Coordinates of N, CA and C in Angstrom, one line a residue:
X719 N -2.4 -15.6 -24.7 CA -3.0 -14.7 -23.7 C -2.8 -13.3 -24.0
X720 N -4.0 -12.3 -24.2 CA -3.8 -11.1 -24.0 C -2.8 -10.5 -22.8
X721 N -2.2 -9.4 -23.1 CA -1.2 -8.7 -22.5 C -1.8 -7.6 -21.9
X722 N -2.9 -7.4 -21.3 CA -3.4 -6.6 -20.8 C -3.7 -6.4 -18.7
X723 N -3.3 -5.5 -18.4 CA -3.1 -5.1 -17.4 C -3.9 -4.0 -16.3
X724 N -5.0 -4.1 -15.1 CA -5.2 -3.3 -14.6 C -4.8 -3.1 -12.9
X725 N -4.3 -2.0 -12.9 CA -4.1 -1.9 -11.4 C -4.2 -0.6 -11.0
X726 N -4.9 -0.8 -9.1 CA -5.6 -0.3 -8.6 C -4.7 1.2 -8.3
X727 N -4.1 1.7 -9.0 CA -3.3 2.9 -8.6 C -2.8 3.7 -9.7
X728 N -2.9 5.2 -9.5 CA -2.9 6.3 -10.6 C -1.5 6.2 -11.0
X729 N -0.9 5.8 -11.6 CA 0.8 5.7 -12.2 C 1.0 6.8 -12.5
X730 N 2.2 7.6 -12.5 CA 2.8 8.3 -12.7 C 3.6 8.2 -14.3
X731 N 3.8 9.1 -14.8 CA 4.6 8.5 -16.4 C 5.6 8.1 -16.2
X732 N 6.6 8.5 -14.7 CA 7.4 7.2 -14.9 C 7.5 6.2 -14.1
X733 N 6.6 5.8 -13.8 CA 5.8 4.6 -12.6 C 6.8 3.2 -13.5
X734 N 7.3 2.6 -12.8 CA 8.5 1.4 -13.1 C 6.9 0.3 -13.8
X735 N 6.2 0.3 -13.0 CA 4.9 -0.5 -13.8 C 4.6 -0.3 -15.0
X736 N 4.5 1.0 -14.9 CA 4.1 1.1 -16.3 C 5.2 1.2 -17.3
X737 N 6.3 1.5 -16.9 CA 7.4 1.3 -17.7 C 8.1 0.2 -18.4
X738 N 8.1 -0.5 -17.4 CA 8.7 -2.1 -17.7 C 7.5 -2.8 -18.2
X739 N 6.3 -2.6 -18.0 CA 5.4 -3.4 -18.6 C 4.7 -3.5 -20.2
X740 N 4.6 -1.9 -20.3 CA 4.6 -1.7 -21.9 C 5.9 -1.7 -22.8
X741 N 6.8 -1.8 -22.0 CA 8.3 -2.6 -22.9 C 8.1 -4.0 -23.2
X742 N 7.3 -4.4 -22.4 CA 7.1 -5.8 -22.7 C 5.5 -6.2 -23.4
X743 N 4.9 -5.1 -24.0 CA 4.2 -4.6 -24.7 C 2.7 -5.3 -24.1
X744 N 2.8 -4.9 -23.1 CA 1.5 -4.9 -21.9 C 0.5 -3.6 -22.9
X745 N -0.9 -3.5 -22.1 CA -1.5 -2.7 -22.2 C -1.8 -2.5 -21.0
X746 N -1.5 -1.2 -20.3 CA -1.8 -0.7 -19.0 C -2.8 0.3 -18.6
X747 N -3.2 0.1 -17.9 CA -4.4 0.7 -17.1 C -4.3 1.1 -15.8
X748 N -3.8 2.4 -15.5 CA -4.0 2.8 -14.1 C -4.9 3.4 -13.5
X749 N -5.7 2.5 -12.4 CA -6.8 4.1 -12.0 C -7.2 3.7 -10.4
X750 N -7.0 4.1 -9.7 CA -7.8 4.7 -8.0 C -8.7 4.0 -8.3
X751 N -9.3 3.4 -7.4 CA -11.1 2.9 -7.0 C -11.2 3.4 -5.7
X752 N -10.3 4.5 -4.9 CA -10.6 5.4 -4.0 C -10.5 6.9 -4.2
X753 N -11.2 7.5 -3.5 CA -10.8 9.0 -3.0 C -10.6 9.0 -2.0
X754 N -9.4 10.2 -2.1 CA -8.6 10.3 -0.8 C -9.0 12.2 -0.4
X755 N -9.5 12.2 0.6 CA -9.1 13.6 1.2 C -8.3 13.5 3.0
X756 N -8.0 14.7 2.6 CA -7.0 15.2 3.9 C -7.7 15.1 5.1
X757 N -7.5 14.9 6.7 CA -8.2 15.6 7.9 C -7.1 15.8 8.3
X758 N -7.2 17.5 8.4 CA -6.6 18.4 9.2 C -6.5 18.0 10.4
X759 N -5.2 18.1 11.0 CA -4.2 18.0 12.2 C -3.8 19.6 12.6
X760 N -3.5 19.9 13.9 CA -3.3 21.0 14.1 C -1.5 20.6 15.2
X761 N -1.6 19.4 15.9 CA -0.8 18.8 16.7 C -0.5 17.5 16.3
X762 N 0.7 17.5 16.9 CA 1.2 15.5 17.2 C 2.1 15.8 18.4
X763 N 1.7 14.3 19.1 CA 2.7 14.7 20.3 C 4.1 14.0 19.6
X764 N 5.3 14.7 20.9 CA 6.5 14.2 20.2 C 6.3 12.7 21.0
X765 N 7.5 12.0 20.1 CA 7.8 10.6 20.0 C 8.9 10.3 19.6
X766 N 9.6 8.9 19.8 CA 10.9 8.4 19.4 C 10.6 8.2 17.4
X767 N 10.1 7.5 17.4 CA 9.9 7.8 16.2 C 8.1 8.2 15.4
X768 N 8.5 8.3 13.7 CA 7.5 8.6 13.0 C 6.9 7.1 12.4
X769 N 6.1 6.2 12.6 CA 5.6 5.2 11.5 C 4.8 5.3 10.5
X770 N 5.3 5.5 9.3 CA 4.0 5.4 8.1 C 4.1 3.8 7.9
X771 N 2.9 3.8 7.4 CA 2.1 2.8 6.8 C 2.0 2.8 5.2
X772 N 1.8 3.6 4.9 CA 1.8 3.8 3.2 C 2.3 5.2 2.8
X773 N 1.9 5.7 1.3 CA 2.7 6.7 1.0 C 1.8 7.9 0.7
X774 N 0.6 7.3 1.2 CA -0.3 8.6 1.5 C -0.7 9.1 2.7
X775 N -0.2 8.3 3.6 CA -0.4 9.0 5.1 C 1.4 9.4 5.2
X776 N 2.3 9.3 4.3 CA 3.5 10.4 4.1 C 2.9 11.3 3.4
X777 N 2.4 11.6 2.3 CA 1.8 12.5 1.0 C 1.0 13.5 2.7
X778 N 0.2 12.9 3.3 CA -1.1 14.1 4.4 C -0.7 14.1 5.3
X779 N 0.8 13.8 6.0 CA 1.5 14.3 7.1 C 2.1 15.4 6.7
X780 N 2.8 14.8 5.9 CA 4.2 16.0 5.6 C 4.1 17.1 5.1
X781 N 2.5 17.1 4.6 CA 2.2 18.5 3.4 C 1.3 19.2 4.3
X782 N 0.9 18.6 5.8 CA 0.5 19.8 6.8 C 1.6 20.0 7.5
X783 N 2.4 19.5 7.7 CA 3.7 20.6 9.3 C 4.7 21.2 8.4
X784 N 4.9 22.1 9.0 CA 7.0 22.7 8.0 C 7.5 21.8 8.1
X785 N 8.0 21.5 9.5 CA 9.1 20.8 9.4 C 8.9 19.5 9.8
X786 N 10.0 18.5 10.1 CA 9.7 17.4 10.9 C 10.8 17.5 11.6
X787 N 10.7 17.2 13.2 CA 11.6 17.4 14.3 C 12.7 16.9 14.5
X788 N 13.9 17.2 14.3 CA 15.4 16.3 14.2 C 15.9 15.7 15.0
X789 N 15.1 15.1 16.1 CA 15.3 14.7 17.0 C 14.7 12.8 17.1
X790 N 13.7 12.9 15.9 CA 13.3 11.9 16.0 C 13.6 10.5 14.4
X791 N 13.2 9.0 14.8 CA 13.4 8.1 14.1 C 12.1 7.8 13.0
X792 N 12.6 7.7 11.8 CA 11.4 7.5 10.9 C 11.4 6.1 10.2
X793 N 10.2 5.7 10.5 CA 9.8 4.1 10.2 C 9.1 4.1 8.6
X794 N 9.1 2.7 7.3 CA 8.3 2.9 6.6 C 8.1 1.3 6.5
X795 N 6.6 1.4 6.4 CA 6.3 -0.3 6.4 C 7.2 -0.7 5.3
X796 N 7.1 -0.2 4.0 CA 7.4 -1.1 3.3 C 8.2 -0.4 2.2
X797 N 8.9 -0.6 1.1 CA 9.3 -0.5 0.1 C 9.1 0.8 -0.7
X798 N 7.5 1.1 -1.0 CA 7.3 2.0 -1.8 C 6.9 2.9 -1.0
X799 N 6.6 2.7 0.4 CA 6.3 4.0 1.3 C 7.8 4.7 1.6
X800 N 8.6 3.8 1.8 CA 10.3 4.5 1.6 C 9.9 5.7 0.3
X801 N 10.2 4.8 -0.7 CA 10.6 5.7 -1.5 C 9.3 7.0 -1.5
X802 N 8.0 7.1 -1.2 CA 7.3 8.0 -1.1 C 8.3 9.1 0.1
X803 N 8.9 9.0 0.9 CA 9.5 9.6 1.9 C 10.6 10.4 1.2
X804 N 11.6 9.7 0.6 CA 12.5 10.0 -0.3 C 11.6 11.4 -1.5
X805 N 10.9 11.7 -2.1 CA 10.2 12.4 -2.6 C 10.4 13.9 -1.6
X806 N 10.5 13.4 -0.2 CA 10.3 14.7 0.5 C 11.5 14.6 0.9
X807 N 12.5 14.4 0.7 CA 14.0 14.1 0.8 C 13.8 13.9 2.5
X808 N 13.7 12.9 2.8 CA 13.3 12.1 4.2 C 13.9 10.8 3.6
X809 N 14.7 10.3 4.5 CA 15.4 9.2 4.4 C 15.2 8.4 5.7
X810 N 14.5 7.2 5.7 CA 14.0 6.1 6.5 C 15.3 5.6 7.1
X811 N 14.6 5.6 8.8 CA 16.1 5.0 9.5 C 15.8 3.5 9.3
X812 N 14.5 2.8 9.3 CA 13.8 1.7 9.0 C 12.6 1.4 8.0
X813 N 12.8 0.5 7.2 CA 12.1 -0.1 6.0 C 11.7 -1.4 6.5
X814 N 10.1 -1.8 6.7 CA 9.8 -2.9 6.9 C 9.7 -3.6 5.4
X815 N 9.0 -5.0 5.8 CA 9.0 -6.3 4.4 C 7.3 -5.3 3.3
X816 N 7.0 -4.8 4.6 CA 5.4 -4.7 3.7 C 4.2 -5.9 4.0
X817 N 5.4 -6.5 5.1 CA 4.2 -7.6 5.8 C 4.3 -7.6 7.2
X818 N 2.9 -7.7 7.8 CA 2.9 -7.2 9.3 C 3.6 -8.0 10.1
X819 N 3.8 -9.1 10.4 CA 4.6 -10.1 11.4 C 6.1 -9.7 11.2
X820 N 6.3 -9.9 10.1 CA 7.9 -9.9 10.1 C 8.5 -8.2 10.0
X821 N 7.9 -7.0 10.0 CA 7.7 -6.1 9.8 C 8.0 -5.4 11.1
X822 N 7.1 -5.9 12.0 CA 7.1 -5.8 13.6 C 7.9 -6.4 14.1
X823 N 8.2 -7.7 13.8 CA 9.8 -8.3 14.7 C 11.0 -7.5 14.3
X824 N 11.2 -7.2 13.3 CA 12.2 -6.5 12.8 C 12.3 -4.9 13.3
X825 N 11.5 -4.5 13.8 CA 11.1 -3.1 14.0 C 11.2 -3.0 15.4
X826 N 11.1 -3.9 16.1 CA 11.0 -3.9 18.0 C 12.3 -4.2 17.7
X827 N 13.3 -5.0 17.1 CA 14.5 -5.3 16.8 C 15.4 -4.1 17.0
X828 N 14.8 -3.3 16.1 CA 16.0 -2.1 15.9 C 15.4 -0.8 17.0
X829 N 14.5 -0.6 17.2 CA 13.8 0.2 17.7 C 13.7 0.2 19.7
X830 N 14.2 -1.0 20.2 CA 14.4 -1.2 21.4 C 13.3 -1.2 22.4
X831 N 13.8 -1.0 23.5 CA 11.8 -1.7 24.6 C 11.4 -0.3 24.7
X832 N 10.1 -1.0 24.1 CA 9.3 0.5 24.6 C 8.9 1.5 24.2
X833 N 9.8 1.8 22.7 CA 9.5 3.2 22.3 C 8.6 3.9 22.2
X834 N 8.3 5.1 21.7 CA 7.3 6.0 21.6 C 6.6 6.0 20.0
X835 N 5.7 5.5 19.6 CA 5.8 5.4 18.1 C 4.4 6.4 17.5
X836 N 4.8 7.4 16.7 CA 3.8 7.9 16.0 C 3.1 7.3 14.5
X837 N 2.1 7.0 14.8 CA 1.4 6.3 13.5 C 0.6 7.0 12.6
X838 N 1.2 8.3 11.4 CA -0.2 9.0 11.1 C -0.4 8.0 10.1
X839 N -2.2 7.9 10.1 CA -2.5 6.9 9.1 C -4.3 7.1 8.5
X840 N -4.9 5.9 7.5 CA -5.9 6.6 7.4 C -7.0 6.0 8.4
X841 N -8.1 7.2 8.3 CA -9.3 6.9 9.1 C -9.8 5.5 9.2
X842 N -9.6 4.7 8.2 CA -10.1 3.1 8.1 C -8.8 2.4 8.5
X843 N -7.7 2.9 8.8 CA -6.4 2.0 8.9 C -6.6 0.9 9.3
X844 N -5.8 -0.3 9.4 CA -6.3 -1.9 9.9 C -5.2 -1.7 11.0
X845 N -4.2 -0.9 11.2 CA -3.8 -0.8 12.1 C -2.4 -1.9 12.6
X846 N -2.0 -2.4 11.9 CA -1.8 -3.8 12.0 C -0.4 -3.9 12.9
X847 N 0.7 -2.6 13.2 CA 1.7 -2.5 14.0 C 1.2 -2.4 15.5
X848 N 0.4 -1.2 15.1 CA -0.3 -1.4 16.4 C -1.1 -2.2 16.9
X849 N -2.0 -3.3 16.2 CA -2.3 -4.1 16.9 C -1.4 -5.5 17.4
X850 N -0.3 -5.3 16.3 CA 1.0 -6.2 16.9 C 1.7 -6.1 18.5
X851 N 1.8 -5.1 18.4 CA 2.6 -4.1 19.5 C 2.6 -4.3 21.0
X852 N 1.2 -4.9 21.6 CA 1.0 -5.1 23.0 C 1.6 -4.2 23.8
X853 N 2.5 -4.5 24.8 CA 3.2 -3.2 25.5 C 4.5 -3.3 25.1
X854 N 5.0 -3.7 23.5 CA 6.0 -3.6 23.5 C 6.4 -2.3 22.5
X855 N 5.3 -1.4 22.2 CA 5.9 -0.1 21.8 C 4.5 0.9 22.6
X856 N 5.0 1.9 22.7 CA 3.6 3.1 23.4 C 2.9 3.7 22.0
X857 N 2.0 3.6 21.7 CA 1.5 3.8 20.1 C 0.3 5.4 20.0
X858 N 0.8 6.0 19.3 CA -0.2 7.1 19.0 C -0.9 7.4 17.9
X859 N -1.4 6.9 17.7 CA -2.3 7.1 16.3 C -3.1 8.5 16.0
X860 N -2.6 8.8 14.8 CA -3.1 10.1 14.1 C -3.4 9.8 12.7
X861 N -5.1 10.0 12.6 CA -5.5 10.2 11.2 C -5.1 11.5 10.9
X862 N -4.7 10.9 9.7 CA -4.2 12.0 8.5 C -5.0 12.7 7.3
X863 N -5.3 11.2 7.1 CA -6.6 11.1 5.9 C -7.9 9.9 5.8
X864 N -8.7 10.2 5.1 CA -9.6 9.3 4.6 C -9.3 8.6 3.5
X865 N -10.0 7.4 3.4 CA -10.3 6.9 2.2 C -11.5 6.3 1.7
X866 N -12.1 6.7 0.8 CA -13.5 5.9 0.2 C -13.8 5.4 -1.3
X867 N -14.3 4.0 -1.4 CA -14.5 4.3 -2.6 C -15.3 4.7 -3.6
X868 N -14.4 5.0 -4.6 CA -15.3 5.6 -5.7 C -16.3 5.3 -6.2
X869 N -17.8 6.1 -6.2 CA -18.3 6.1 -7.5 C -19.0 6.0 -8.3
X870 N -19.6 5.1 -9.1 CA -19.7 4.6 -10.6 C -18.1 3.8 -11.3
X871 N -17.5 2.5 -10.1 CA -16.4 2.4 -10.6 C -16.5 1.7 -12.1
X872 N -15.7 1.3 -13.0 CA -16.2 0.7 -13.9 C -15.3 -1.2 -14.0
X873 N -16.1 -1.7 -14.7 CA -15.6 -3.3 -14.9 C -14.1 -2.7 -15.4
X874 N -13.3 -4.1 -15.6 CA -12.2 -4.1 -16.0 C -12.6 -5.7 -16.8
X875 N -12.3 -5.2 -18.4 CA -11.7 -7.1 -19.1 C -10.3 -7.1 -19.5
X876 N -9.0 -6.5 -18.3 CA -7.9 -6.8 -18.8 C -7.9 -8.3 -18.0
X877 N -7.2 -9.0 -18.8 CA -6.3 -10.0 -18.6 C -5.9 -10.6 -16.7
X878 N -5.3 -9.3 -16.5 CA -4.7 -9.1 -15.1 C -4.9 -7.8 -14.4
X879 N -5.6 -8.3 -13.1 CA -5.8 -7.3 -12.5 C -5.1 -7.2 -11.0
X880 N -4.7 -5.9 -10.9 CA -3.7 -5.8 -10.0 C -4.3 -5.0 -8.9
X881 N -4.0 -5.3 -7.6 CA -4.6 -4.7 -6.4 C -3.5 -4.2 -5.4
X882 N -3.9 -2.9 -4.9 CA -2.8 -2.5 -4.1 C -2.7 -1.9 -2.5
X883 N -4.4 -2.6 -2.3 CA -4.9 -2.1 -1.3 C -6.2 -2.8 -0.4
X884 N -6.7 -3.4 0.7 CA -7.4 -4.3 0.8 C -9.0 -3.2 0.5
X885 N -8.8 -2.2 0.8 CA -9.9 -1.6 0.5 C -10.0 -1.2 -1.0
X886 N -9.5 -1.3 -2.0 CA -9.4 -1.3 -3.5 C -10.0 -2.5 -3.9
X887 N -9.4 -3.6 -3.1 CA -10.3 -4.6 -3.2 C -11.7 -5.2 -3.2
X888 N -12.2 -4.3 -1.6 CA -13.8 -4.0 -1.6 C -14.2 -3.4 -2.4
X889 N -13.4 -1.8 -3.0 CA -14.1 -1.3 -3.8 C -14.7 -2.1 -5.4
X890 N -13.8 -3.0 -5.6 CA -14.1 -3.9 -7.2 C -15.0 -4.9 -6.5
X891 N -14.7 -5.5 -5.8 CA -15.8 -7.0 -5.8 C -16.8 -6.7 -5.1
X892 N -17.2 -5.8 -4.1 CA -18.7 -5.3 -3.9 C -18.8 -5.2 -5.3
X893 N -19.1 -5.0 -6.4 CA -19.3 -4.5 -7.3 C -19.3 -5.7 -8.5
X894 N -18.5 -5.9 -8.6 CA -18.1 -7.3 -10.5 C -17.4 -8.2 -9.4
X895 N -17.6 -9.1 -10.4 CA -17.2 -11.0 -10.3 C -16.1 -11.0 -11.1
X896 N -14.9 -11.9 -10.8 CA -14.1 -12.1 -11.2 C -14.5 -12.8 -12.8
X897 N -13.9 -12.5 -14.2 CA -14.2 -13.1 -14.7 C -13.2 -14.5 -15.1
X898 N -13.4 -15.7 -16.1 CA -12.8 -17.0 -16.2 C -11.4 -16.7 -16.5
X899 N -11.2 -15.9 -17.3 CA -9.7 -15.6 -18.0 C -8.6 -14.5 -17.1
X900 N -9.4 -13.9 -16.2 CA -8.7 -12.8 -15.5 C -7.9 -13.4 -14.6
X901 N -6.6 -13.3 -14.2 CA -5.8 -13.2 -13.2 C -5.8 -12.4 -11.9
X902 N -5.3 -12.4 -10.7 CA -5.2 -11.4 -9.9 C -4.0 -11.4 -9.0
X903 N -3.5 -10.5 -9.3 CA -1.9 -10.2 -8.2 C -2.1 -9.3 -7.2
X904 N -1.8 -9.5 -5.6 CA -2.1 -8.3 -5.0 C -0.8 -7.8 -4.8
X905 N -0.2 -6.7 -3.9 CA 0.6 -6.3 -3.5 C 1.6 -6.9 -2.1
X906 N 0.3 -7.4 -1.2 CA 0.8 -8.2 0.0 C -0.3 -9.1 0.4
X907 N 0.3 -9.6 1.6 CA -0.6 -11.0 2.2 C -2.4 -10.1 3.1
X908 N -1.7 -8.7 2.9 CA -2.9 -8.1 3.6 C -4.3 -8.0 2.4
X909 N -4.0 -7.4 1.4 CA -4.7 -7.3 0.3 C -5.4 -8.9 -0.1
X910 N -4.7 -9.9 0.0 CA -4.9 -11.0 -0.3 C -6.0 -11.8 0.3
X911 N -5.8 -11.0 1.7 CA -6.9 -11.7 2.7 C -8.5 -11.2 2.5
X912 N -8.4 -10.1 2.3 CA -9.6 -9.0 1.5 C -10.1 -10.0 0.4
X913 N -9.4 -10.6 -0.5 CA -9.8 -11.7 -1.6 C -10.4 -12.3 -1.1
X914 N -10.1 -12.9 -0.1 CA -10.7 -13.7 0.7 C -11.9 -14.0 1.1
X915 N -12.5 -13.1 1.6 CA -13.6 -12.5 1.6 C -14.6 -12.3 1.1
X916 N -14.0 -12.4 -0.5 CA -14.9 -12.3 -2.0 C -15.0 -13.9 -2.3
X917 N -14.2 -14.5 -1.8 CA -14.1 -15.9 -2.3 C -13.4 -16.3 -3.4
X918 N -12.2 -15.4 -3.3 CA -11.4 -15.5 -4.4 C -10.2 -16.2 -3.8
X919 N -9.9 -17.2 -4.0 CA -8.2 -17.9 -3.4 C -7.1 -18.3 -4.4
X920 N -7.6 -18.4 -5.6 CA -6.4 -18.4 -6.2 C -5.9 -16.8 -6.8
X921 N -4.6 -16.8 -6.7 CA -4.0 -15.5 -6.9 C -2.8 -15.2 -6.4
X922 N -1.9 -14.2 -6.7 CA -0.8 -14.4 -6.7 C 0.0 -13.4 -5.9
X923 N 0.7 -13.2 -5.0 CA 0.9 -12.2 -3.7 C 2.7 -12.0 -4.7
X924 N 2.6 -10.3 -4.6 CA 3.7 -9.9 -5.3 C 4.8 -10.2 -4.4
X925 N 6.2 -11.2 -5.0 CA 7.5 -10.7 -4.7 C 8.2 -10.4 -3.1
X926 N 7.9 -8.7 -3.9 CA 7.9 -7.1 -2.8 C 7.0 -6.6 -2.7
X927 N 6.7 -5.7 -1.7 CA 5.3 -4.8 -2.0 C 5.6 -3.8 -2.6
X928 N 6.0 -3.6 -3.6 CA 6.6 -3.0 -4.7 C 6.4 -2.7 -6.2
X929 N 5.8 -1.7 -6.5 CA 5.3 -2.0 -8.3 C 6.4 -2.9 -8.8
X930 N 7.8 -3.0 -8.6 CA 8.8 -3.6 -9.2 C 8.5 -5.4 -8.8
X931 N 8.2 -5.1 -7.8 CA 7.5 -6.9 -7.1 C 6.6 -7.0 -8.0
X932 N 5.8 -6.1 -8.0 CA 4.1 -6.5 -8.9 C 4.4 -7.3 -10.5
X933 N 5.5 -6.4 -10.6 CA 6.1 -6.7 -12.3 C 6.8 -7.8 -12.4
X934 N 7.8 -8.1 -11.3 CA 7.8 -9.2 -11.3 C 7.2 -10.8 -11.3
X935 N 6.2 -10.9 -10.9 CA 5.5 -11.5 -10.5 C 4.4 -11.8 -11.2
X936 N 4.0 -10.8 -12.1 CA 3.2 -11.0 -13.2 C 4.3 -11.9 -14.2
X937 N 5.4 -11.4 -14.4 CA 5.9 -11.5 -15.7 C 6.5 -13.3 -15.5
X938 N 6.5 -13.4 -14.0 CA 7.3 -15.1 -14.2 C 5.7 -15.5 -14.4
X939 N 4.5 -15.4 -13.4 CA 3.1 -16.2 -14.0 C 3.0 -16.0 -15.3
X940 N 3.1 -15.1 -15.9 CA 2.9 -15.2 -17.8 C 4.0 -16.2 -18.4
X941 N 5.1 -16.4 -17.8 CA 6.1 -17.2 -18.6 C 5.9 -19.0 -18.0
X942 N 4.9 -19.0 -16.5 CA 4.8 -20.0 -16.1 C 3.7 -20.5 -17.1
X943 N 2.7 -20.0 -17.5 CA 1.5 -20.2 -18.5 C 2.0 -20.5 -19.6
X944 N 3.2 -19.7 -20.2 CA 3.7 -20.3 -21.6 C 3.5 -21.2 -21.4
X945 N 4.8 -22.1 -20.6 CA 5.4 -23.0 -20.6 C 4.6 -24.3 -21.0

């Protein structure tokens, strides 16, 4: 089997994907099938806590206010939205799974009846705490940013193709057909369901929602294929 690799997000040079992957002498490919721009906020009301969702409604919150208010609790769905937070030396009083059900039990858990919860997120967000939530948190939703996709996207003939977003997903399969040899790993059970859609059901839901999940998860299906 070729060792080749595409996934739906711009890596950084020290992106753990791409690190551990071309150690293991992958050929990687990182690239967006969205653009992202900012919508200007001028307010947020206060709240018990802050909820992100990903690590770009942290990236278009945090880079319009000075500060963030010391008074309050910061939520991060999942794994790599943590560590996006950490970047702005913001340290998460809570880390969900990266998956909505269990994500939300655990969060009314620690978070108690009722709270006040700020959601900035993007313009298409699916929303998914908040539609969890019923009257058991008070929810405020703030777009931060957009997202669309790109383009003139182009095919991909790696091997494995990696998705990190349900709308990354629309963005490729509006577009190309899976081909016979290609694999697909998404990030979570949300992105997965977006497969769905396309009519794609075999595939492989990472781990963690975590590039370090993603790599996992590739690397035991490649060794499950040896075998």
């Amino acid at each position: 089997m070729e060792k080749s690799v595409f996934i739906s997000r711009n890596l950084s040079p020290d992106s753990p994907f791409r690190i551990q992957l071309e150690a293991a002498d992958f050929m990687v490919t990182g690239r967006s099938l969205l653009d992202f721009k900012a919508i200007v906020f001028t307010d947020f009301p206060s709240t018990d806590w802050i909820f992100f969702y990903s690590r770009k409604a942290v990236e278009f919150f945090l880079t319009q206010i000075q500060n963030l208010p010391t008074d309050l609790k910061i939520a991060a769905y999942g794994s790599g939205t943590a560590e996006a937070l950490k970047i702005y030396k913001v340290t998460p009083d809570f880390v969900g799974t990266g998956e909505g059900i269990s994500t939300f039990a655990a969060f009314t858990r620690i978070a108690g009846h009722q709270p006040t919860v700020l959601f900035p997120q993007a313009l298409h967000s699916r929303r998914t705490i908040e539609n969890l939530a019923g009257d058991q948190i008070k929810t405020f939703p703030l777009v931060v940013y957009d997202n669309v996709p790109r383009k003139n996207i182009e095919v991909s003939t790696a091997t494995f193709l990696v998705f990190t977003s349900p709308l990354n997903v629309k963005a490729y399969f509006d577009h190309f057909k899976l081909a016979k040899n290609q694999k697909v790993i998404v990030i979570g059970k949300t992105t997965g369901a977006e497969l769905d859609t396309h009519g794609i059901v075999d595939f492989e839901v990472a781990k963690t929602p975590s590039e370090e999940g993603l790599v996992v998860t590739l690397l035991d299906y490649l060794n499950r294929d040896c075998l």
